Amino acid sequence: MINKLQITFLLGVFMMLFSGHAQAQLQQGQLVDGIAAVIGDEIVLESDVSEQMNYAKQQGASNTDKCEFLENLINNKLLVYEAKKDTLIENQSARIKEQANAKYNQLLSQFPDEKSMLAAYKFRTGYEMKNAIEKIDTDTYYGQAKYQRVTEKADVTPNEVTDFYNMYKMQLPEVKDEISLAQIMIYPKLTEAHKEELINKLKKIKQDIQAGESFESQARIYSEDEGSAANGGLYKNINKGQMVKPFEAAALNLQEGEISEPVESEFGYHIIQLVRKSGKVYDARHILLKATPTDDEIKTAKKKLDSLRTLIIDGKMTFKDVAFRYSDDKRTKFNAGLIPGADGSSKIERESVPGTISYELAGLNKGDITTAFEDEDNRRKAVKIVKIEDVIPAHQITLETDYDRIKQMALNKKRNEMVEKFVNSKLPTTFISIDGRYDSCNFKANWKKESIKK
């Protein structure tokens, strides 16, 4: 159930709405319809309001107050409008456009053809769908950037945390069964023979291109990069520092039109063609062959992890030290392997633990460590061992057991109050026009209402 208190627990109201908007709008594909509101030169469509309500219902919300959903969208659009005027927020329109094209191609790779994808997402043309993705990503980027700018100095004292708890403790939800987990993850290493096989295949593809085949056609046939293969391997308007270092170093050392020798990166092996370079921005095509390990290579990785697990169990090394020295998971290796929960803490609702890990944990207790098992991380095959650091039974939130969680709630409430104050300060100088069908709404903010002609 969504209420005012629950919304303050989120990382800003707009975060929830933007994530819903992205999914809902791509599901519906309704882009041309009635205008619900205009904020500066930003527009909220009537379908935006309906889609937010539908998305919230899918997430279990019982609130169906259309006025509240519209006001949240207006708040978000005002942040976007102000962000675009903020000279300290970088204009990333080129990157966002390229990102939208990559997302479009990635979605396309999941369908037999473009017509099937457009029908599934209810778009008439690829151009229309790309524009929709770009619009969503633009709003998300600017909304988040402005939210962070407005709230960057937000902080709460211990007294404020206590005051927040005392004020809302009767409304705080019960915490479900939770678990704290740590992991050590490694990507299986390819044998030298396997690496040579991939490199030789890329060299043959390069020879075929130099003999007359087009780079684009070869990328569509052979590249395993879902984001660019359907587009002939092309990435446009790449900013320096955007790609992984081996890719960028190779690309920027080429002359326009030149093709690199095979290059190894964390994703696999590439050949790269520099298409255009202008200052710190460039276009490049590539063909990627992923470093997908064989069964034997996975077995070797499991054997290595199991031997490290034995060292931990025998007390010869700590889990923390092994994670730091051997884990390939950059998110957790510097934090004793602890897997972060949804709220940023190390506590994870037991029912939300991924199925593969949950299966391996069956029958284990606090302090136990799984044997090595195969999993997937960032679309790459990986091998892991997972330790149960703590088990927290379901309980009512208290300061003694959940101080960090309550502190985050109090901080989010303060951030939302800062955003609300910022929005109110902009109302007198921002053109805001709301459709007459919302005249009966009792908005929390003092929005100026000018009827939109139908």
Short mmCIF file of C-alpha atoms in Angstrom, two decimals:
data_model
loop_
_atom_site.label_atom_id
_atom_site.label_comp_id
_atom_site.label_asym_id
_atom_site.label_seq_id
_atom_site.Cartn_x
_atom_site.Cartn_y
_atom_site.Cartn_z
CA MET A 1 0.00 0.00 0.00
CA ILE A 2 1.40 3.39 -1.01
CA ASN A 3 0.95 6.25 1.44
CA LYS A 4 2.79 9.47 2.25
CA LEU A 5 5.06 7.83 4.80
CA GLN A 6 5.99 4.94 2.56
CA ILE A 7 6.89 7.30 -0.29
CA THR A 8 9.38 9.06 1.98
CA PHE A 9 11.20 5.77 2.44
CA LEU A 10 12.04 5.66 -1.25
CA LEU A 11 15.05 7.36 -2.77
CA GLY A 12 12.85 10.24 -3.94
CA VAL A 13 9.40 9.88 -5.39
CA PHE A 14 10.61 10.37 -8.95
CA MET A 15 12.87 7.30 -8.76
CA MET A 16 9.85 5.04 -8.38
CA LEU A 17 7.91 6.82 -11.08
CA PHE A 18 10.68 6.90 -13.66
CA SER A 19 11.38 3.18 -13.28
CA GLY A 20 7.68 2.49 -13.72
CA HIS A 21 7.42 4.91 -16.62
CA ALA A 22 10.15 3.17 -18.57
CA GLN A 23 8.48 -0.21 -18.29
CA ALA A 24 4.91 1.00 -18.69
CA GLN A 25 5.51 3.19 -21.71
CA LEU A 26 7.42 0.52 -23.59
CA GLN A 27 4.63 -1.93 -22.81
CA GLN A 28 1.90 0.34 -24.04
CA GLY A 29 3.61 2.31 -26.79
CA GLN A 30 1.04 5.10 -26.50
CA LEU A 31 2.88 8.28 -27.34
CA VAL A 32 0.35 10.52 -29.07
CA ASP A 33 -2.64 11.30 -26.86
CA GLY A 34 -4.20 14.00 -24.68
CA ILE A 35 -2.01 16.41 -22.72
CA ALA A 36 -2.59 16.28 -18.97
CA ALA A 37 -0.17 19.06 -17.99
CA VAL A 38 2.56 21.36 -19.30
CA ILE A 39 5.48 22.36 -17.05
CA GLY A 40 7.75 24.92 -18.69
CA ASP A 41 8.37 23.21 -22.01
CA GLU A 42 7.91 19.69 -20.60
CA ILE A 43 4.67 17.74 -21.21
CA VAL A 44 2.82 15.10 -19.18
CA LEU A 45 0.53 12.99 -21.36
CA GLU A 46 -2.76 11.54 -20.16
CA SER A 47 -1.38 8.09 -20.92
CA ASP A 48 1.57 8.81 -18.59
CA VAL A 49 -0.85 9.18 -15.68
CA SER A 50 -2.77 6.01 -16.58
CA GLU A 51 0.41 4.01 -17.06
CA GLN A 52 1.77 5.09 -13.66
CA MET A 53 -1.43 3.93 -12.01
CA ASN A 54 -1.37 0.61 -13.87
CA TYR A 55 2.27 0.02 -12.99
CA ALA A 56 1.65 0.80 -9.31
CA LYS A 57 -1.24 -1.67 -9.25
CA GLN A 58 1.03 -4.33 -10.75
CA GLN A 59 3.41 -3.69 -7.84
CA GLY A 60 0.61 -4.25 -5.31
CA ALA A 61 -0.40 -0.65 -4.57
CA SER A 62 -4.04 -0.07 -3.67
CA ASN A 63 -3.93 3.70 -4.17
CA THR A 64 -5.83 4.76 -7.29
CA ASP A 65 -5.88 8.53 -6.73
CA LYS A 66 -5.26 9.89 -10.22
CA CYS A 67 -4.61 13.36 -8.83
CA GLU A 68 -1.72 12.09 -6.69
CA PHE A 69 -0.12 10.31 -9.63
CA LEU A 70 -0.44 13.41 -11.80
CA GLU A 71 1.12 15.61 -9.11
CA ASN A 72 4.06 13.24 -8.76
CA LEU A 73 4.60 13.36 -12.53
CA ILE A 74 4.40 17.17 -12.52
CA ASN A 75 7.00 17.26 -9.73
CA ASN A 76 9.26 15.02 -11.78
CA LYS A 77 8.85 17.07 -14.94
CA LEU A 78 9.65 20.26 -13.05
CA LEU A 79 12.92 18.68 -11.90
CA VAL A 80 13.70 17.70 -15.50
CA TYR A 81 12.84 21.21 -16.73
CA GLU A 82 15.12 22.81 -14.11
CA ALA A 83 17.91 20.29 -14.74
CA LYS A 84 18.08 21.18 -18.42
CA LYS A 85 18.71 24.81 -17.44
CA ASP A 86 21.34 23.92 -14.83
CA THR A 87 24.79 24.63 -16.31
CA LEU A 88 26.44 22.32 -13.75
CA ILE A 89 24.52 19.33 -15.13
CA GLU A 90 26.31 17.93 -18.16
CA ASN A 91 24.39 17.73 -21.41
CA GLN A 92 24.59 14.08 -22.38
CA SER A 93 22.10 14.07 -25.25
CA ALA A 94 24.57 12.40 -27.63
CA ARG A 95 25.36 9.62 -25.16
CA ILE A 96 21.68 9.12 -24.34
CA LYS A 97 20.79 8.87 -28.03
CA GLU A 98 23.49 6.26 -28.58
CA GLN A 99 22.38 4.42 -25.45
CA ALA A 100 18.80 4.39 -26.77
CA ASN A 101 19.98 2.89 -30.06
CA ALA A 102 21.94 0.23 -28.17
CA LYS A 103 18.90 -0.64 -26.05
CA TYR A 104 16.76 -0.82 -29.17
CA ASN A 105 19.23 -3.22 -30.80
CA GLN A 106 19.45 -5.29 -27.64
CA LEU A 107 15.65 -5.66 -27.57
CA LEU A 108 15.68 -6.46 -31.29
CA SER A 109 18.10 -9.32 -30.68
CA GLN A 110 15.40 -11.03 -28.62
CA PHE A 111 12.97 -11.21 -31.56
CA PRO A 112 13.10 -12.96 -34.95
CA ASP A 113 12.70 -9.63 -36.75
CA GLU A 114 11.94 -5.94 -36.25
CA LYS A 115 8.27 -6.29 -37.21
CA SER A 116 7.68 -8.81 -34.41
CA MET A 117 9.33 -6.54 -31.84
CA LEU A 118 7.36 -3.45 -32.89
CA ALA A 119 4.12 -5.42 -32.71
CA ALA A 120 4.96 -6.74 -29.25
CA TYR A 121 5.71 -3.25 -27.91
CA LYS A 122 2.87 -1.62 -29.89
CA PHE A 123 4.98 0.81 -31.91
CA ARG A 124 4.41 1.61 -35.57
CA THR A 125 8.03 2.22 -36.59
CA GLY A 126 11.53 1.66 -35.26
CA TYR A 127 12.06 5.43 -35.31
CA GLU A 128 9.07 5.91 -33.01
CA MET A 129 10.29 3.26 -30.57
CA LYS A 130 13.83 4.64 -30.48
CA ASN A 131 12.42 8.09 -29.75
CA ALA A 132 10.36 6.66 -26.89
CA ILE A 133 13.40 4.99 -25.34
CA GLU A 134 15.45 8.16 -25.76
CA LYS A 135 12.73 10.29 -24.13
CA ILE A 136 12.51 7.97 -21.13
CA ASP A 137 16.29 7.87 -20.69
CA THR A 138 16.52 11.67 -21.03
CA ASP A 139 13.90 12.25 -18.33
CA THR A 140 15.56 9.69 -16.08
CA TYR A 141 19.01 11.22 -16.46
CA TYR A 142 17.96 14.83 -15.89
CA GLY A 143 15.52 14.00 -13.09
CA GLN A 144 18.10 12.01 -11.16
CA ALA A 145 20.81 14.61 -11.77
CA LYS A 146 18.66 17.45 -10.44
CA TYR A 147 17.45 15.39 -7.49
CA GLN A 148 21.06 14.71 -6.53
CA ARG A 149 22.01 18.38 -6.94
CA VAL A 150 19.15 19.54 -4.74
CA THR A 151 19.79 16.93 -2.03
CA GLU A 152 23.60 16.62 -2.11
CA LYS A 153 24.04 18.25 1.31
CA ALA A 154 21.28 16.28 3.05
CA ASP A 155 22.27 14.62 6.34
CA VAL A 156 20.62 13.56 9.58
CA THR A 157 21.90 13.62 13.15
CA PRO A 158 21.39 10.77 15.66
CA ASN A 159 18.75 12.91 17.39
CA GLU A 160 16.88 13.36 14.12
CA VAL A 161 16.94 9.60 13.56
CA THR A 162 15.50 9.04 17.02
CA ASP A 163 12.84 11.72 16.50
CA PHE A 164 11.87 10.15 13.17
CA TYR A 165 11.53 6.74 14.78
CA ASN A 166 9.44 8.03 17.68
CA MET A 167 7.12 9.86 15.29
CA TYR A 168 6.57 6.98 12.85
CA LYS A 169 7.27 3.78 14.81
CA MET A 170 3.60 2.77 14.89
CA GLN A 171 3.49 2.96 11.09
CA LEU A 172 6.79 1.22 10.32
CA PRO A 173 6.32 -2.13 8.59
CA GLU A 174 7.48 -5.45 10.01
CA VAL A 175 10.77 -6.65 8.54
CA LYS A 176 10.47 -9.98 6.75
CA ASP A 177 12.95 -12.83 7.25
CA GLU A 178 16.34 -11.54 6.15
CA ILE A 179 19.77 -12.94 5.52
CA SER A 180 23.23 -11.44 5.18
CA LEU A 181 25.44 -13.06 2.55
CA ALA A 182 29.03 -12.75 1.38
CA GLN A 183 30.39 -14.20 -1.83
CA ILE A 184 33.63 -14.90 -3.63
CA MET A 185 33.17 -15.02 -7.38
CA ILE A 186 35.61 -15.81 -10.16
CA TYR A 187 35.17 -15.89 -13.91
CA PRO A 188 36.51 -19.19 -15.30
CA LYS A 189 39.79 -18.69 -17.15
CA LEU A 190 40.03 -19.78 -20.75
CA THR A 191 42.80 -22.16 -21.72
CA GLU A 192 45.49 -20.87 -24.08
CA ALA A 193 44.13 -23.18 -26.79
CA HIS A 194 40.63 -21.74 -26.37
CA LYS A 195 41.94 -18.16 -26.52
CA GLU A 196 43.92 -19.00 -29.67
CA GLU A 197 40.79 -20.44 -31.29
CA LEU A 198 38.84 -17.19 -30.72
CA ILE A 199 41.74 -15.02 -31.88
CA ASN A 200 42.20 -17.06 -35.04
CA LYS A 201 38.49 -16.84 -35.83
CA LEU A 202 38.64 -13.04 -35.53
CA LYS A 203 41.74 -12.91 -37.71
CA LYS A 204 39.89 -14.92 -40.39
CA ILE A 205 36.92 -12.52 -40.17
CA LYS A 206 39.30 -9.57 -40.57
CA GLN A 207 40.88 -11.20 -43.62
CA ASP A 208 37.43 -11.69 -45.16
CA ILE A 209 36.61 -8.02 -44.59
CA GLN A 210 39.88 -6.94 -46.19
CA ALA A 211 39.06 -9.26 -49.09
CA GLY A 212 35.79 -7.47 -49.77
CA GLU A 213 33.21 -8.49 -47.14
CA SER A 214 31.67 -5.51 -45.32
CA PHE A 215 32.40 -5.05 -41.63
CA GLU A 216 28.69 -4.47 -41.04
CA SER A 217 27.58 -7.78 -42.54
CA GLN A 218 30.27 -9.73 -40.69
CA ALA A 219 29.25 -8.08 -37.42
CA ARG A 220 25.62 -9.08 -37.96
CA ILE A 221 26.68 -12.66 -38.63
CA TYR A 222 29.39 -13.22 -36.03
CA SER A 223 29.31 -10.57 -33.28
CA GLU A 224 28.00 -11.70 -29.91
CA ASP A 225 27.42 -8.15 -28.64
CA GLU A 226 23.62 -7.91 -28.29
CA GLY A 227 23.82 -4.13 -28.10
CA SER A 228 25.44 -3.54 -31.50
CA ALA A 229 25.41 -6.68 -33.68
CA ALA A 230 22.07 -5.89 -35.33
CA ASN A 231 23.42 -2.42 -36.14
CA GLY A 232 26.50 -3.77 -37.89
CA GLY A 233 28.61 -3.50 -34.75
CA LEU A 234 28.33 0.31 -34.72
CA TYR A 235 28.57 2.52 -31.65
CA LYS A 236 28.23 6.25 -32.38
CA ASN A 237 29.27 9.31 -30.38
CA ILE A 238 31.39 7.39 -27.89
CA ASN A 239 32.85 9.75 -25.29
CA LYS A 240 36.44 9.17 -24.24
CA GLY A 241 36.39 7.08 -21.06
CA GLN A 242 33.01 5.51 -21.85
CA MET A 243 34.25 2.13 -23.09
CA VAL A 244 36.46 -0.37 -21.27
CA LYS A 245 40.14 0.59 -21.46
CA PRO A 246 41.43 -2.12 -23.86
CA PHE A 247 38.67 -1.30 -26.35
CA GLU A 248 39.25 2.45 -26.17
CA ALA A 249 43.03 2.20 -26.35
CA ALA A 250 42.82 0.05 -29.46
CA ALA A 251 40.14 2.18 -31.14
CA LEU A 252 41.92 5.50 -30.58
CA ASN A 253 45.21 4.15 -31.91
CA LEU A 254 43.60 3.43 -35.28
CA GLN A 255 43.27 5.62 -38.34
CA GLU A 256 39.74 6.14 -39.65
CA GLY A 257 38.70 3.02 -41.57
CA GLU A 258 41.51 0.90 -40.10
CA ILE A 259 40.75 -2.42 -38.34
CA SER A 260 42.59 -3.56 -35.24
CA GLU A 261 44.15 -6.90 -34.49
CA PRO A 262 42.14 -9.01 -31.99
CA VAL A 263 41.86 -7.20 -28.63
CA GLU A 264 41.11 -8.86 -25.30
CA SER A 265 38.76 -7.19 -22.78
CA GLU A 266 36.71 -8.38 -19.82
CA PHE A 267 33.88 -9.22 -22.25
CA GLY A 268 35.92 -11.39 -24.63
CA TYR A 269 37.84 -10.71 -27.86
CA HIS A 270 37.16 -7.95 -30.38
CA ILE A 271 38.26 -6.61 -33.69
CA ILE A 272 37.55 -2.88 -33.90
CA GLN A 273 37.20 -0.46 -36.79
CA LEU A 274 37.50 3.27 -36.15
CA VAL A 275 34.80 4.97 -38.22
CA ARG A 276 35.21 8.61 -37.18
CA LYS A 277 37.09 10.61 -34.55
CA SER A 278 36.42 14.22 -33.59
CA GLY A 279 38.12 15.54 -30.46
CA LYS A 280 37.12 13.33 -27.53
CA VAL A 281 34.19 11.73 -29.37
CA TYR A 282 34.42 8.88 -31.85
CA ASP A 283 32.37 6.29 -33.75
CA ALA A 284 33.56 2.69 -33.93
CA ARG A 285 32.39 -0.71 -35.10
CA HIS A 286 33.42 -3.95 -33.46
CA ILE A 287 32.88 -7.69 -33.63
CA LEU A 288 32.86 -9.43 -30.26
CA LEU A 289 33.42 -13.10 -29.54
CA LYS A 290 32.56 -13.68 -25.91
CA ALA A 291 34.96 -15.54 -23.65
CA THR A 292 32.38 -18.24 -22.88
CA PRO A 293 34.12 -20.97 -20.83
CA THR A 294 33.86 -24.66 -21.65
CA ASP A 295 32.65 -27.27 -19.15
CA ASP A 296 36.26 -28.21 -18.39
CA GLU A 297 37.22 -24.57 -17.77
CA ILE A 298 34.25 -24.22 -15.39
CA LYS A 299 35.34 -27.39 -13.54
CA THR A 300 38.84 -25.94 -13.13
CA ALA A 301 37.39 -22.74 -11.65
CA LYS A 302 35.20 -24.73 -9.25
CA LYS A 303 38.21 -26.75 -8.12
CA LYS A 304 40.14 -23.54 -7.40
CA LEU A 305 37.28 -22.06 -5.36
CA ASP A 306 36.75 -25.26 -3.41
CA SER A 307 40.44 -25.28 -2.46
CA LEU A 308 40.12 -21.68 -1.26
CA ARG A 309 37.00 -22.66 0.70
CA THR A 310 39.04 -25.37 2.43
CA LEU A 311 41.68 -22.80 3.44
CA ILE A 312 38.93 -20.65 4.97
CA ILE A 313 37.31 -23.55 6.85
CA ASP A 314 40.72 -24.69 8.15
CA GLY A 315 41.39 -21.18 9.46
CA LYS A 316 44.41 -20.59 7.22
CA MET A 317 42.76 -17.59 5.51
CA THR A 318 39.75 -15.46 6.30
CA PHE A 319 36.79 -15.11 3.94
CA LYS A 320 37.55 -11.38 3.80
CA ASP A 321 41.16 -11.94 2.73
CA VAL A 322 40.21 -14.49 0.07
CA ALA A 323 37.54 -12.16 -1.31
CA PHE A 324 40.02 -9.30 -1.53
CA ARG A 325 42.77 -11.36 -3.17
CA TYR A 326 40.84 -13.61 -5.51
CA SER A 327 37.26 -12.41 -6.16
CA ASP A 328 36.46 -10.95 -9.59
CA ASP A 329 33.38 -9.20 -8.21
CA LYS A 330 34.41 -5.55 -8.00
CA ARG A 331 31.22 -4.66 -6.10
CA THR A 332 32.00 -6.87 -3.12
CA LYS A 333 35.71 -7.81 -3.04
CA PHE A 334 36.69 -4.67 -1.11
CA ASN A 335 33.87 -5.15 1.42
CA ALA A 336 34.64 -8.66 2.70
CA GLY A 337 32.46 -10.08 -0.08
CA LEU A 338 29.23 -8.73 1.45
CA ILE A 339 26.35 -8.64 -1.04
CA PRO A 340 24.41 -5.36 -0.75
CA GLY A 341 20.65 -5.46 -0.21
CA ALA A 342 18.06 -3.33 -1.97
CA ASP A 343 18.31 -0.60 0.70
CA GLY A 344 22.11 -0.43 0.54
CA SER A 345 22.64 -2.46 3.73
CA SER A 346 23.98 -6.03 3.82
CA LYS A 347 20.52 -7.40 4.70
CA ILE A 348 18.54 -9.18 1.97
CA GLU A 349 14.97 -10.43 2.22
CA ARG A 350 15.28 -14.19 2.13
CA GLU A 351 12.47 -14.54 -0.40
CA SER A 352 14.30 -12.21 -2.81
CA VAL A 353 17.55 -14.23 -2.87
CA PRO A 354 18.12 -15.40 -6.48
CA GLY A 355 16.99 -18.95 -7.14
CA THR A 356 20.43 -20.37 -7.95
CA ILE A 357 21.91 -19.06 -4.69
CA SER A 358 18.82 -19.97 -2.66
CA TYR A 359 19.10 -23.57 -3.86
CA GLU A 360 22.75 -23.76 -2.79
CA LEU A 361 21.91 -22.33 0.65
CA ALA A 362 19.22 -24.92 1.41
CA GLY A 363 19.99 -26.64 4.72
CA LEU A 364 22.88 -24.33 5.63
CA ASN A 365 23.11 -22.25 8.81
CA LYS A 366 24.82 -19.06 9.93
CA GLY A 367 28.57 -19.28 9.27
CA ASP A 368 28.29 -22.06 6.68
CA ILE A 369 29.85 -21.75 3.23
CA THR A 370 28.51 -23.39 0.07
CA THR A 371 30.67 -25.51 -2.15
CA ALA A 372 31.57 -23.92 -5.50
CA PHE A 373 28.66 -23.64 -7.92
CA GLU A 374 28.03 -22.19 -11.36
CA ASP A 375 26.06 -18.95 -11.72
CA GLU A 376 25.81 -15.97 -14.05
CA ASP A 377 27.01 -12.42 -13.43
CA ASN A 378 26.69 -9.50 -15.83
CA ARG A 379 25.73 -12.01 -18.57
CA ARG A 380 28.92 -13.95 -18.02
CA LYS A 381 29.30 -17.44 -16.62
CA ALA A 382 30.81 -17.32 -13.15
CA VAL A 383 31.65 -19.65 -10.27
CA LYS A 384 30.88 -18.69 -6.67
CA ILE A 385 31.03 -19.72 -3.06
CA VAL A 386 28.59 -17.99 -0.70
CA LYS A 387 28.78 -17.64 3.07
CA ILE A 388 25.80 -17.05 5.38
CA GLU A 389 27.03 -14.16 7.54
CA ASP A 390 23.83 -13.66 9.51
CA VAL A 391 20.20 -14.76 9.70
CA ILE A 392 17.64 -12.19 10.87
CA PRO A 393 14.14 -13.49 11.69
CA ALA A 394 11.09 -11.38 10.87
CA HIS A 395 10.62 -8.63 13.44
CA GLN A 396 9.20 -5.19 14.10
CA ILE A 397 11.65 -2.39 13.31
CA THR A 398 13.41 -0.93 16.36
CA LEU A 399 16.28 1.49 16.89
CA GLU A 400 18.31 -1.22 18.56
CA THR A 401 18.10 -3.72 15.69
CA ASP A 402 17.61 -1.48 12.63
CA TYR A 403 19.33 1.85 13.28
CA ASP A 404 20.94 2.07 9.83
CA ARG A 405 17.64 1.28 8.12
CA ILE A 406 15.79 3.93 10.14
CA LYS A 407 18.56 6.43 9.46
CA GLN A 408 18.12 5.86 5.71
CA MET A 409 14.36 6.36 6.04
CA ALA A 410 14.90 9.63 7.92
CA LEU A 411 17.45 10.77 5.35
CA ASN A 412 15.11 9.99 2.46
CA LYS A 413 12.35 11.94 4.19
CA LYS A 414 14.66 14.94 4.53
CA ARG A 415 15.70 14.66 0.88
CA ASN A 416 12.09 14.63 -0.24
CA GLU A 417 11.36 17.68 1.92
CA MET A 418 14.31 19.47 0.28
CA VAL A 419 12.96 18.61 -3.17
CA GLU A 420 9.48 19.76 -2.16
CA LYS A 421 10.91 23.07 -0.93
CA PHE A 422 12.85 23.48 -4.18
CA VAL A 423 9.77 22.74 -6.28
CA ASN A 424 7.66 25.25 -4.32
CA SER A 425 10.34 27.91 -4.82
CA LYS A 426 10.06 27.47 -8.60
CA LEU A 427 6.26 27.60 -8.83
CA PRO A 428 5.94 31.41 -9.10
CA THR A 429 8.30 31.61 -12.09
CA THR A 430 7.42 28.41 -13.97
CA PHE A 431 4.60 28.13 -16.48
CA ILE A 432 2.35 25.26 -15.38
CA SER A 433 -0.89 24.43 -17.16
CA ILE A 434 -3.11 21.54 -16.05
CA ASP A 435 -5.99 20.11 -18.05
CA GLY A 436 -9.43 21.11 -16.84
CA ARG A 437 -10.40 17.51 -16.04
CA TYR A 438 -8.15 17.82 -12.97
CA ASP A 439 -9.81 20.99 -11.62
CA SER A 440 -11.29 19.09 -8.68
CA CYS A 441 -7.90 17.75 -7.49
CA ASN A 442 -6.63 18.91 -4.11
CA PHE A 443 -2.91 19.08 -4.85
CA LYS A 444 -0.40 19.35 -2.01
CA ALA A 445 1.56 22.05 -3.83
CA ASN A 446 0.09 25.35 -4.95
CA TRP A 447 0.22 24.61 -8.66
CA LYS A 448 -0.98 27.41 -10.96
CA LYS A 449 -3.85 26.06 -13.04
CA GLU A 450 -4.60 27.32 -16.51
CA SER A 451 -7.10 25.27 -18.44
CA ILE A 452 -5.78 23.47 -21.52
CA LYS A 453 -8.12 23.85 -24.44
CA LYS A 454 -9.41 20.58 -25.81
#
